[in-house]
CSV table of C-alpha atoms in Angstrom, one decimal:
chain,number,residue,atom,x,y,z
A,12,UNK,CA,117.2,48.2,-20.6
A,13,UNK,CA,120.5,50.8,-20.5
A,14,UNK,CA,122.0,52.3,-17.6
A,15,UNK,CA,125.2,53.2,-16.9
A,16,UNK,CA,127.6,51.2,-14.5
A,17,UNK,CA,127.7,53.9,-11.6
A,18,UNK,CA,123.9,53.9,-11.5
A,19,UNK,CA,123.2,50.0,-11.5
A,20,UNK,CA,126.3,50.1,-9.4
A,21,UNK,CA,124.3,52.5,-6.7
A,22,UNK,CA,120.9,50.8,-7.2
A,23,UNK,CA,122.8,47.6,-6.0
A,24,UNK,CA,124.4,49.6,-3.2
A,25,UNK,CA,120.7,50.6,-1.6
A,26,UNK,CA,119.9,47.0,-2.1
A,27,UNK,CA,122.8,45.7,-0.1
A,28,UNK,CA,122.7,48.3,2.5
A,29,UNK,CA,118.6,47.7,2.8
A,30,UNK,CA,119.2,44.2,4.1
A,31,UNK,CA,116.4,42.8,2.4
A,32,UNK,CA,118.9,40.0,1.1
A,33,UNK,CA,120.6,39.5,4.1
A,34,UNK,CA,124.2,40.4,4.3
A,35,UNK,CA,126.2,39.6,0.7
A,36,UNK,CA,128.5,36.8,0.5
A,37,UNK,CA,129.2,37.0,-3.1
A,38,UNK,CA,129.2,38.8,-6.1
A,39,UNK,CA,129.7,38.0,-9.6
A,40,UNK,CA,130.3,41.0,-12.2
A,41,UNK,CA,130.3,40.2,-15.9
A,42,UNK,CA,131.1,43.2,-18.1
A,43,UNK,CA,131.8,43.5,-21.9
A,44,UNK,CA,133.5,46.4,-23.0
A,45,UNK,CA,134.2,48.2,-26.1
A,46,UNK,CA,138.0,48.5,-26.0
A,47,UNK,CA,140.9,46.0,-24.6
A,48,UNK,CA,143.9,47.0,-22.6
A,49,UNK,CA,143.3,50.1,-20.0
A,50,UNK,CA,139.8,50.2,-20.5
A,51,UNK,CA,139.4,46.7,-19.5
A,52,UNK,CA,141.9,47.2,-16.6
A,53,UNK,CA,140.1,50.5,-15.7
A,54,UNK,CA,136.3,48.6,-15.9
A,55,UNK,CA,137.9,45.7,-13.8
A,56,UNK,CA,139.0,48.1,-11.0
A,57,UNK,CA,136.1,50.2,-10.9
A,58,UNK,CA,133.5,47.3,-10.6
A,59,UNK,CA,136.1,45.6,-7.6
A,60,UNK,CA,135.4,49.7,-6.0
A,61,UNK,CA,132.0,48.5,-6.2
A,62,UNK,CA,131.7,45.2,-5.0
A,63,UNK,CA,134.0,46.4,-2.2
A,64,UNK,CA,131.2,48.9,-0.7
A,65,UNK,CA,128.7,46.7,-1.0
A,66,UNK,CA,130.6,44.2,0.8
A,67,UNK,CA,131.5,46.9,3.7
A,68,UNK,CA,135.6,46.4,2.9
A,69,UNK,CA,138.5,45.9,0.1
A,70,UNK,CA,139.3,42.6,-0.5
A,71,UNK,CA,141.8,40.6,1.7
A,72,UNK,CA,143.1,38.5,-1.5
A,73,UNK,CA,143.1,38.6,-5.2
A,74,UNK,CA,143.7,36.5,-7.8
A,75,UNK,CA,144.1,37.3,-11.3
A,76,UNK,CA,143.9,35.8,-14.1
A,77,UNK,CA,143.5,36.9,-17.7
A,78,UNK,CA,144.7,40.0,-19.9
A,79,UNK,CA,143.8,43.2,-20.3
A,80,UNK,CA,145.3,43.2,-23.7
A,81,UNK,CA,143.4,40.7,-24.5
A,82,UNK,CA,140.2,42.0,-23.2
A,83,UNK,CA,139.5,39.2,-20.8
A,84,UNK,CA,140.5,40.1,-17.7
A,85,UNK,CA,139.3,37.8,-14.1
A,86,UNK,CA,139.7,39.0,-10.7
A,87,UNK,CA,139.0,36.9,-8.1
A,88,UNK,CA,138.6,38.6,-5.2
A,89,UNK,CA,138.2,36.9,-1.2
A,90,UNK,CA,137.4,38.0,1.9
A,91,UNK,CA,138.6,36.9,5.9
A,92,UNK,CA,134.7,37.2,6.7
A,93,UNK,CA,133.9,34.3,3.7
A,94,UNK,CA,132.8,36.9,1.0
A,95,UNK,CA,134.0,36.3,-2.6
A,96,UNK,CA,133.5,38.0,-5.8
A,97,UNK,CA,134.2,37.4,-9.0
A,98,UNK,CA,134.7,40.2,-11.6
A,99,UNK,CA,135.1,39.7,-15.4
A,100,UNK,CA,135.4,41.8,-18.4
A,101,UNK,CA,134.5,40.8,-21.8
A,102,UNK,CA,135.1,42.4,-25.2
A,103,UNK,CA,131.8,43.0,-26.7
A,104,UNK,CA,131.0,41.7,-30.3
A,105,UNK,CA,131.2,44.1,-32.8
A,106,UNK,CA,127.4,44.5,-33.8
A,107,UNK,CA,126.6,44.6,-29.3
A,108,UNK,CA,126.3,47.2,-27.3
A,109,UNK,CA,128.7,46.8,-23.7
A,110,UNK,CA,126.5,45.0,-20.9
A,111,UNK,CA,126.4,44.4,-17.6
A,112,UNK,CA,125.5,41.2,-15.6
A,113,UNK,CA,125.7,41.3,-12.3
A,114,UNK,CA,124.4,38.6,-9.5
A,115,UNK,CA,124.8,39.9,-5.6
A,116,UNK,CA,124.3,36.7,-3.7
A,117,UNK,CA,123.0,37.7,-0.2
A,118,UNK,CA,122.8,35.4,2.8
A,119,UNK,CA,118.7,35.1,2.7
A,120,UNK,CA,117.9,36.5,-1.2
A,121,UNK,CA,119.4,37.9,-4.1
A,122,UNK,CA,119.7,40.8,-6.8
A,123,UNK,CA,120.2,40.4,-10.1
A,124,UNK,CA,121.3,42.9,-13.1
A,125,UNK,CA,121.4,42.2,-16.9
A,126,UNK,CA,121.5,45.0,-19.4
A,127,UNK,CA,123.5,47.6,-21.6
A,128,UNK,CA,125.6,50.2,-20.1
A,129,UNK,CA,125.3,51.9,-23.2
A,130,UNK,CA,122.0,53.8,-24.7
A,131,UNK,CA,121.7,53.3,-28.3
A,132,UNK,CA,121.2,56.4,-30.2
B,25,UNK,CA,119.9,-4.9,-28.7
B,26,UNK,CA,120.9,-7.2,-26.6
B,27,UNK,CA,120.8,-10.7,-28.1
B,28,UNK,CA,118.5,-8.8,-30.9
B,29,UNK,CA,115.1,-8.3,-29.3
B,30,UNK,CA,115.7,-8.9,-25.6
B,31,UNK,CA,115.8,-5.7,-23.6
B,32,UNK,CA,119.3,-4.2,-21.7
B,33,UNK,CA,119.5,-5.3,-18.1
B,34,UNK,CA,119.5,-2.7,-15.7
B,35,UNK,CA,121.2,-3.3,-12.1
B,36,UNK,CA,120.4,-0.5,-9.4
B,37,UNK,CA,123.0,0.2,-7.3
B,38,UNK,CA,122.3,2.2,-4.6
B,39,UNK,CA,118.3,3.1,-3.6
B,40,UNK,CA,115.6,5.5,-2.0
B,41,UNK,CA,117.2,9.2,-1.4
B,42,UNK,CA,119.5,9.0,-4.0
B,43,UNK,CA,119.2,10.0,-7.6
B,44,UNK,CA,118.4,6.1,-8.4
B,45,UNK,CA,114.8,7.0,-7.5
B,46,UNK,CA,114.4,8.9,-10.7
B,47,UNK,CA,116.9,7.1,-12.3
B,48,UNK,CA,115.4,3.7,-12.0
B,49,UNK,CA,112.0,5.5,-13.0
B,50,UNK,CA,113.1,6.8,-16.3
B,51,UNK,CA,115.2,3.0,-16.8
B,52,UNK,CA,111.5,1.5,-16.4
B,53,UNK,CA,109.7,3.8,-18.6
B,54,UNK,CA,112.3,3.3,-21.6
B,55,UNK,CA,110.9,0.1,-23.6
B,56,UNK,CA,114.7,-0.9,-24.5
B,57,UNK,CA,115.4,-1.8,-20.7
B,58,UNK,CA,114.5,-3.9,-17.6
B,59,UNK,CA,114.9,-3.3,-14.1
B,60,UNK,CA,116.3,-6.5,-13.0
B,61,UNK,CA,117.9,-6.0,-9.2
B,62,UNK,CA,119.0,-3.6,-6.7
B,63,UNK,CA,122.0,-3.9,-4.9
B,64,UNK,CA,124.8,-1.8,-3.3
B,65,UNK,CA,128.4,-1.8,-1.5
B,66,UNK,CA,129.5,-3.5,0.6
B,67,UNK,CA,129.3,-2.8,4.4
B,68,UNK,CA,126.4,-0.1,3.8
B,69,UNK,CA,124.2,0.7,7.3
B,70,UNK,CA,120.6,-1.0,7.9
B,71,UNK,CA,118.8,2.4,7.3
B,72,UNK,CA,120.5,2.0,4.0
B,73,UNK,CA,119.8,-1.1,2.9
B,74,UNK,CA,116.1,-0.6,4.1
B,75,UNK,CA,116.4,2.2,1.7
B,76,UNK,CA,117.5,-0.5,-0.9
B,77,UNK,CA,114.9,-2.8,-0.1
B,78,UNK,CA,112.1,-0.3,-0.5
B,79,UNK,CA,113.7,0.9,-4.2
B,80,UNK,CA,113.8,-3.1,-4.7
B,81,UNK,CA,110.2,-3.3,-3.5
B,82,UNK,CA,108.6,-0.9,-5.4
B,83,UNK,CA,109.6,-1.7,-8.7
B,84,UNK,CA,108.6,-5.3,-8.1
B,85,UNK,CA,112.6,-6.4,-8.4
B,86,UNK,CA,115.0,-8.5,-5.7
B,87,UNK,CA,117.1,-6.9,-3.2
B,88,UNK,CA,120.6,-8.8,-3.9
B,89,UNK,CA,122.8,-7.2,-0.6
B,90,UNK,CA,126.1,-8.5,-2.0
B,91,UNK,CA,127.4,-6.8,-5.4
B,92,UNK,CA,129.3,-9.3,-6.6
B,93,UNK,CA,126.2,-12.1,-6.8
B,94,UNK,CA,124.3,-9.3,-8.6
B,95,UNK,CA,126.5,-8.4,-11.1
B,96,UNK,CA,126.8,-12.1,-11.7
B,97,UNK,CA,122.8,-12.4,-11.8
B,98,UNK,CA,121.6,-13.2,-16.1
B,99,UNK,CA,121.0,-10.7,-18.5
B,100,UNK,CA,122.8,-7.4,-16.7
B,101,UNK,CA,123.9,-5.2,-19.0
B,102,UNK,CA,123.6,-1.6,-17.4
B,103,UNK,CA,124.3,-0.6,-13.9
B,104,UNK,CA,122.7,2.9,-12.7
B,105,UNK,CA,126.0,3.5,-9.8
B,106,UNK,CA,124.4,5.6,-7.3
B,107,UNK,CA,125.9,4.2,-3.7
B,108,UNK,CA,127.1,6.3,-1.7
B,109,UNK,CA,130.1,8.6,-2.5
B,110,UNK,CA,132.2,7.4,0.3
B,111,UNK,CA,131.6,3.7,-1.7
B,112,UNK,CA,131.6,4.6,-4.7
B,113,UNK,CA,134.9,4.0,-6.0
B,114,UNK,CA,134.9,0.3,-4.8
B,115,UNK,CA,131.6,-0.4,-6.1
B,116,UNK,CA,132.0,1.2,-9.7
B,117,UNK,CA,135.6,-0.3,-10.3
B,118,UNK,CA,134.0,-3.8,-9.2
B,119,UNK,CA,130.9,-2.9,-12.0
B,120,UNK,CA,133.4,-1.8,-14.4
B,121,UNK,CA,135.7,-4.3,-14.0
B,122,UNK,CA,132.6,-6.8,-15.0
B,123,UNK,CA,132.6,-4.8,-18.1
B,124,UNK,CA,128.6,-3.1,-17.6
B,125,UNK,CA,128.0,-0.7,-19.3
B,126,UNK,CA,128.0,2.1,-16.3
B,127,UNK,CA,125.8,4.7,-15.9
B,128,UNK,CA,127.4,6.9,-12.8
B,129,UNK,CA,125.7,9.7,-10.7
B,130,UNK,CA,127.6,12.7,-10.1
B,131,UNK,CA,130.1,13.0,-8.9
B,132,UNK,CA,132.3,10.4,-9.6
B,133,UNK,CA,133.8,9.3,-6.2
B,134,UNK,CA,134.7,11.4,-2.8
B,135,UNK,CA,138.7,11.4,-3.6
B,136,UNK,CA,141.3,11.8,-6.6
B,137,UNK,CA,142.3,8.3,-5.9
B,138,UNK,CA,138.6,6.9,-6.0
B,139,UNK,CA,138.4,8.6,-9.4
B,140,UNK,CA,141.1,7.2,-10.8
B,141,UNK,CA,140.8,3.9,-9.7
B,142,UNK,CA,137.2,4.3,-11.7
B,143,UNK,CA,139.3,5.6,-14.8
B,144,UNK,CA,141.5,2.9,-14.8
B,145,UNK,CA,139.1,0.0,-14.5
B,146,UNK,CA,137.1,1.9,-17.0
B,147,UNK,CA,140.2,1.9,-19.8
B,148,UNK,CA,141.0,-1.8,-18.5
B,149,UNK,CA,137.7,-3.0,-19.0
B,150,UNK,CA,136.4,-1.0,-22.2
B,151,UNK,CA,133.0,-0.4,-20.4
B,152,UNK,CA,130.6,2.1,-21.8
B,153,UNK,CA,130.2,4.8,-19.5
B,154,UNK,CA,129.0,8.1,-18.8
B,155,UNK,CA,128.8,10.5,-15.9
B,156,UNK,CA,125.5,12.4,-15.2
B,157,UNK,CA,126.3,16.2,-16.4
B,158,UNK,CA,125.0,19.4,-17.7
B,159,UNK,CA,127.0,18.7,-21.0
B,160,UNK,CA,123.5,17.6,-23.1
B,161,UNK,CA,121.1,20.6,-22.0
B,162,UNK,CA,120.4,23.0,-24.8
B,163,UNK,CA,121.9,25.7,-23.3
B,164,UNK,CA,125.0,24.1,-22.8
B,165,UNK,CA,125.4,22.6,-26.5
B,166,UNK,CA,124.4,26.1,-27.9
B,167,UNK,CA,127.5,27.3,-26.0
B,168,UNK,CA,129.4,24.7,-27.1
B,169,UNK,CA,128.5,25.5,-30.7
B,170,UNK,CA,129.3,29.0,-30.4
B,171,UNK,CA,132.7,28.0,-29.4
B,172,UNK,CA,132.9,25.8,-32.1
B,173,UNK,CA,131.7,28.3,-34.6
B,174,UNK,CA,134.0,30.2,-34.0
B,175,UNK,CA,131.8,33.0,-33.9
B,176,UNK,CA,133.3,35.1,-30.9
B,177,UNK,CA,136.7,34.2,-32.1
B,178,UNK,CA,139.5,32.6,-30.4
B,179,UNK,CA,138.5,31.4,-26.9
B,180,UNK,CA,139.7,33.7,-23.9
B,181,UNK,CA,137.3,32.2,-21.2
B,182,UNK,CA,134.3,30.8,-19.6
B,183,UNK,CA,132.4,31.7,-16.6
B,184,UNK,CA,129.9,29.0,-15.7
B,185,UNK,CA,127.2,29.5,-12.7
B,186,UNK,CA,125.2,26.5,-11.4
B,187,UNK,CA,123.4,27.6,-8.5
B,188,UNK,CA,120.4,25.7,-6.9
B,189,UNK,CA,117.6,27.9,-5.5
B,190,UNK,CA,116.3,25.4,-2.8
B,191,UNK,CA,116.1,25.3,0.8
B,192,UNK,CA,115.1,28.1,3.0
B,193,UNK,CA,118.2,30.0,3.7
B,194,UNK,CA,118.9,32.7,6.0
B,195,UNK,CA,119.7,30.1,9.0
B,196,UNK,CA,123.3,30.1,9.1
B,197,UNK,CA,124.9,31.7,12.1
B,198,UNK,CA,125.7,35.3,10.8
B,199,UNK,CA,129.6,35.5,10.5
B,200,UNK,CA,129.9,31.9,10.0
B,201,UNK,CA,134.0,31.8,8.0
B,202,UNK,CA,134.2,27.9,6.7
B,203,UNK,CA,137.4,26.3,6.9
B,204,UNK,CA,137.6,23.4,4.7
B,205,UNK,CA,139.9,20.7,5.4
B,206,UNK,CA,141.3,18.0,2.9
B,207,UNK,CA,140.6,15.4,3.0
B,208,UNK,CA,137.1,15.6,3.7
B,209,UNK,CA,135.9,12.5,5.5
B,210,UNK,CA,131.7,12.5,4.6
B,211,UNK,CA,129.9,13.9,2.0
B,212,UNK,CA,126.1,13.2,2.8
B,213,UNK,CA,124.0,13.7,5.7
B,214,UNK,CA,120.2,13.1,6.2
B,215,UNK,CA,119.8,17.0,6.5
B,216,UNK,CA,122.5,18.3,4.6
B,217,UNK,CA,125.1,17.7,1.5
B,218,UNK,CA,128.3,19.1,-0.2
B,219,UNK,CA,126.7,21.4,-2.3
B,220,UNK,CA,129.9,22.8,-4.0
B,221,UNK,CA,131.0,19.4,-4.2
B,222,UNK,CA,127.9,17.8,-5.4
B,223,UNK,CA,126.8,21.1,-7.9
B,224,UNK,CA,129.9,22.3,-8.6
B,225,UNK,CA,130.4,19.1,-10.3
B,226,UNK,CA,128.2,20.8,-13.0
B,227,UNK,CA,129.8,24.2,-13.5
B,228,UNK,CA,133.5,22.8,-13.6
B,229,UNK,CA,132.6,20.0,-16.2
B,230,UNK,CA,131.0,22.7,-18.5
B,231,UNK,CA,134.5,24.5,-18.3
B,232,UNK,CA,136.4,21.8,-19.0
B,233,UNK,CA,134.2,20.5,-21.9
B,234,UNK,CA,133.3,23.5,-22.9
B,235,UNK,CA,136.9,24.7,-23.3
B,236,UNK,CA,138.5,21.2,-24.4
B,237,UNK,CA,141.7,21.8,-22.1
B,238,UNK,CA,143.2,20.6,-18.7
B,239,UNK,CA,143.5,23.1,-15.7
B,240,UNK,CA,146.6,24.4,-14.4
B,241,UNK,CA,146.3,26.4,-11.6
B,242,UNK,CA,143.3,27.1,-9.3
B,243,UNK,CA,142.1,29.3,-7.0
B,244,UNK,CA,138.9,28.2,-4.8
B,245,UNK,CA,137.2,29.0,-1.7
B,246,UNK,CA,133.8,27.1,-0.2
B,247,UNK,CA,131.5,28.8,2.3
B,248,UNK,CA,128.6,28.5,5.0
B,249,UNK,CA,126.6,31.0,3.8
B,250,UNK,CA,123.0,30.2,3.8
B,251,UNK,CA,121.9,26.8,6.1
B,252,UNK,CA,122.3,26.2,9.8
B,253,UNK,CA,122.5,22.5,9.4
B,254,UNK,CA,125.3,22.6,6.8
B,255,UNK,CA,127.4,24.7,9.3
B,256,UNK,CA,126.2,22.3,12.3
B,257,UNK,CA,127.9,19.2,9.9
B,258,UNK,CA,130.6,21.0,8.5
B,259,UNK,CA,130.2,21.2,5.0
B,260,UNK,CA,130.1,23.9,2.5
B,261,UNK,CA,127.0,25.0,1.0
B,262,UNK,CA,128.2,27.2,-1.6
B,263,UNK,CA,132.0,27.2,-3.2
B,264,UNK,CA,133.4,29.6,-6.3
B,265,UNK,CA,136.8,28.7,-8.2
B,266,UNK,CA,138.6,30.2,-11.0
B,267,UNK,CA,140.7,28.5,-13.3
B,268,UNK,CA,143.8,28.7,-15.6
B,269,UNK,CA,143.7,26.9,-18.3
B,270,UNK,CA,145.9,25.5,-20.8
B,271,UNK,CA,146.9,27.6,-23.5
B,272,UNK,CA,146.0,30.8,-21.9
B,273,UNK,CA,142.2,30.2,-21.7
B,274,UNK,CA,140.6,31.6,-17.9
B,275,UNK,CA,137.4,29.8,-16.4
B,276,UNK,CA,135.4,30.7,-13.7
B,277,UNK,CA,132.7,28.5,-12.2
B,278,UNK,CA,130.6,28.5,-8.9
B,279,UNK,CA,128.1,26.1,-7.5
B,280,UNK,CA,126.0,25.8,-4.4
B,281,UNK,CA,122.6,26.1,-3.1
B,282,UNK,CA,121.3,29.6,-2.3
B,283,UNK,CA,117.8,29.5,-1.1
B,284,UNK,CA,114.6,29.3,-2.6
B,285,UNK,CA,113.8,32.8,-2.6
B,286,UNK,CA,117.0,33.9,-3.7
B,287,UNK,CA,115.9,33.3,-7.4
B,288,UNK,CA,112.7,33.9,-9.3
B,289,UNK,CA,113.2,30.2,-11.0
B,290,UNK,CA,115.5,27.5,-10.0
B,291,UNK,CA,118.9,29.5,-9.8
B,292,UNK,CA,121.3,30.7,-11.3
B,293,UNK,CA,122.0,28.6,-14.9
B,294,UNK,CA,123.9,30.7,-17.1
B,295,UNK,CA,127.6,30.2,-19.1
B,296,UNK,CA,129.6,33.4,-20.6
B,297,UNK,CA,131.8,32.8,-23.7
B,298,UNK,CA,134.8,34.9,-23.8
B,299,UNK,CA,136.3,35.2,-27.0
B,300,UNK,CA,138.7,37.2,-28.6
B,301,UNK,CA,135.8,38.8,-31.0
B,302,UNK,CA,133.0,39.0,-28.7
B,303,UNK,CA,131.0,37.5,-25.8
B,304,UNK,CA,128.3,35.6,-25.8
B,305,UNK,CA,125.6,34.7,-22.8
B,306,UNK,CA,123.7,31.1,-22.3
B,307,UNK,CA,121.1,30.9,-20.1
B,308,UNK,CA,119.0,28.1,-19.3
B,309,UNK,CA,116.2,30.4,-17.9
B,310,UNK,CA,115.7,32.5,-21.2
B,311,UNK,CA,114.0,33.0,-23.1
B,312,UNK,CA,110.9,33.0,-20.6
B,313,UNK,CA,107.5,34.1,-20.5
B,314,UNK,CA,106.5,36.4,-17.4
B,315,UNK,CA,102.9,36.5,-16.2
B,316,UNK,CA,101.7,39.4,-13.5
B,317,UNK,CA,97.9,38.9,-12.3
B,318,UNK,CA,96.2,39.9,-9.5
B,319,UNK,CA,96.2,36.1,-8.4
B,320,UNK,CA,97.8,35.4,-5.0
């Protein structure tokens, strides 16, 4: 299964708004990416955009560990209401396709993402 | 073998609603050993050593209250350490020192100081020992071989998730922020346990094996997420920590119980293999086989 970030993202959005999982409490994002430095850093901050709307605020505190350059960046991020997140990028093996795994942890269920950002040609 | 054909002594500490129940069930079933007595720390409650008693009773062994006589009973060999947490570290230095062979429930003790005193006795002593983990599931060794392999490369980080899906959550008072406090002062209730303490156990160890190297800095934070009665005794049930490693590796792990329909098997398994040539996913739930019927 393929879809792009913004459109997993948005699924997970109208999941999280729904309340059928209660309200989340934490998030953990797992991406691989094709390319190190800025694209990691730019994949990093655009999945913590994310995460922050479906937790209704930016985080108050962030942590980070890992390198851009390297392709392994961590961020995580906390909440003053007891949220937490943690967001990861990856570099993808050579012969992979980028993927996304996402788990959004609500306070009475769940919703899960696994898949390729990418469609193969 | 002990004394060639004679069977391994097995010494129960700790009883009923602790892991010894299965433990003292899969001791039985193995045709090297022999349950030969129960026993426990000193200064446990009545409710406990009934607990004891019935553990004792049902595999057809004594009750021995006081740990020292048992460990000085014939023909011990192993001890299964399950008392409580709070006891722990007095009762498995006083088994180690006696040079068993220790098998110890997770986690190891309730403090740093416990832990060590269990690690010194341990080196003192020489006594064979090992702490119930994650480290011999198959989806933890193929992770640890792919490390190994060196298939993704040098190591950049792990992310490991050990989530329970248990419980019916959904009870905690909405807007519940934990504040945890150090030290903690009880870890198990008849209702309710540490469930970052007592699961987390899991995901951390698989870092830390996993990535062969000693943290340096951390970063954590527990919560009250999901169950009333963990908020009502003050204790976490969920709890998320990263990790800097030595030489520059980055680990990530979270544990805690999450509900039982917050999962469509038992949780959340799964470890993530950074490297510097690829990534690489472990999950103890796949592959699986879905069925959809019509059947309720």
């Amino acid at each position: 299964m393929a879809n792009d970030v913004k459109s997993v993202a948005e699924g997970m959005a109208d999941i999280a708004r729904s309340g059928r999982i209660g309200r989340p409490v934490f998030v953990r994002w797992t991406e691989t990416v094709r390319e190190r430095g800025a694209a990691a850093q730019s994949a990093a901050d655009t999945a913590v955009g994310h995460v922050s709307d479906w937790m209704g605020a930016a985080p108050d505190r962030q942590t980070v560990v890992g390198s851009p350059e390297a392709g392994n960046l961590t961020l995580f991020c906390a909440w003053d209401s007891g949220q937490s997140a943690i967001v990861a990028t990856g570099v993808a093996s050579a012969d992979d396709r980028p993927g996304l795994d996402i788990a959004l942890i609500g306070s009475s269920g769940a919703a899960y993402h696994e898949g390729s950002t990418e469609i193969s040609a | 073998m002990p004394g060639g054909s004679a069977k391994y002594g097995v010494l129960l500490v700790g009883g009923n609603r602790t892991h010894q129940e299965t433990h003292a069930v899969a001791f039985a079933a193995d045709p090297r050993c022999e349950l030969v007595a129960v026993t426990d720390a000193a200064g446990i409650s009545d409710e406990r050593a009934e607990l004891d008693e019935a553990l004792a009773s049902e595999h057809g062994i004594p009750f021995v209250p006081d740990l020292g006589e048992a460990l000085a009973l014939p023909g011990i060999d192993i001890v299964s350490m399950c008392a409580a947490i709070e006891d722990r570290g007095e009762a498995a230095v006083a088994c180690a020192r006696a040079g068993k062979a220790l098998f110890l429930d997770k986690p190891l003790a309730g403090s740093i100081e416990a832990a060590r005193a269990i690690r010194d006795a341990i080196n003192e002593s020489g006594a064979r020992n090992q702490m119930y983990s994650y480290t011999g599931l198959p989806w933890a060794v193929a992770a640890k071989e792919c490390i190994d392999s060196g298939r993704i490369g040098e190591l950049r980080a792990i992310h490991a998730d050990v989530l329970f899906a248990k419980g019916r959550a959904g009870t905690a008072p909405k807007g519940a922020v934990r504040r945890e406090k150090s030290p903690p002062e009880r870890f198990t209730f008849i209702d309710a346990k540490r469930e970052f303490f007592d699961l987390g156990v899991y995901s951390v160890g698989l870092c830390l094996w996993l990535a062969g190297r000693r943290a340096t800095e951390v970063t954590a934070i527990t919560g009250n997420h999901f169950f009333a009665p963990h908020v009502e005794r003050d204790i976490e049930d969920f709890g998320a920590v990263a990790m800097q490693l030595e030489e520059g590796v980055v680990a990530t792990a979270t544990g805690g119980r999450i509900g039982y329909h917050s999962h469509p098997k038992g949780g959340p398994h799964k470890i993530v293999v950074v490297g510097s040539e690829g990534t690489e996913t472990f999950d103890a739930w796949t592959p699986h086989i879905e069925v959809s019927a019509d059947e309720p």
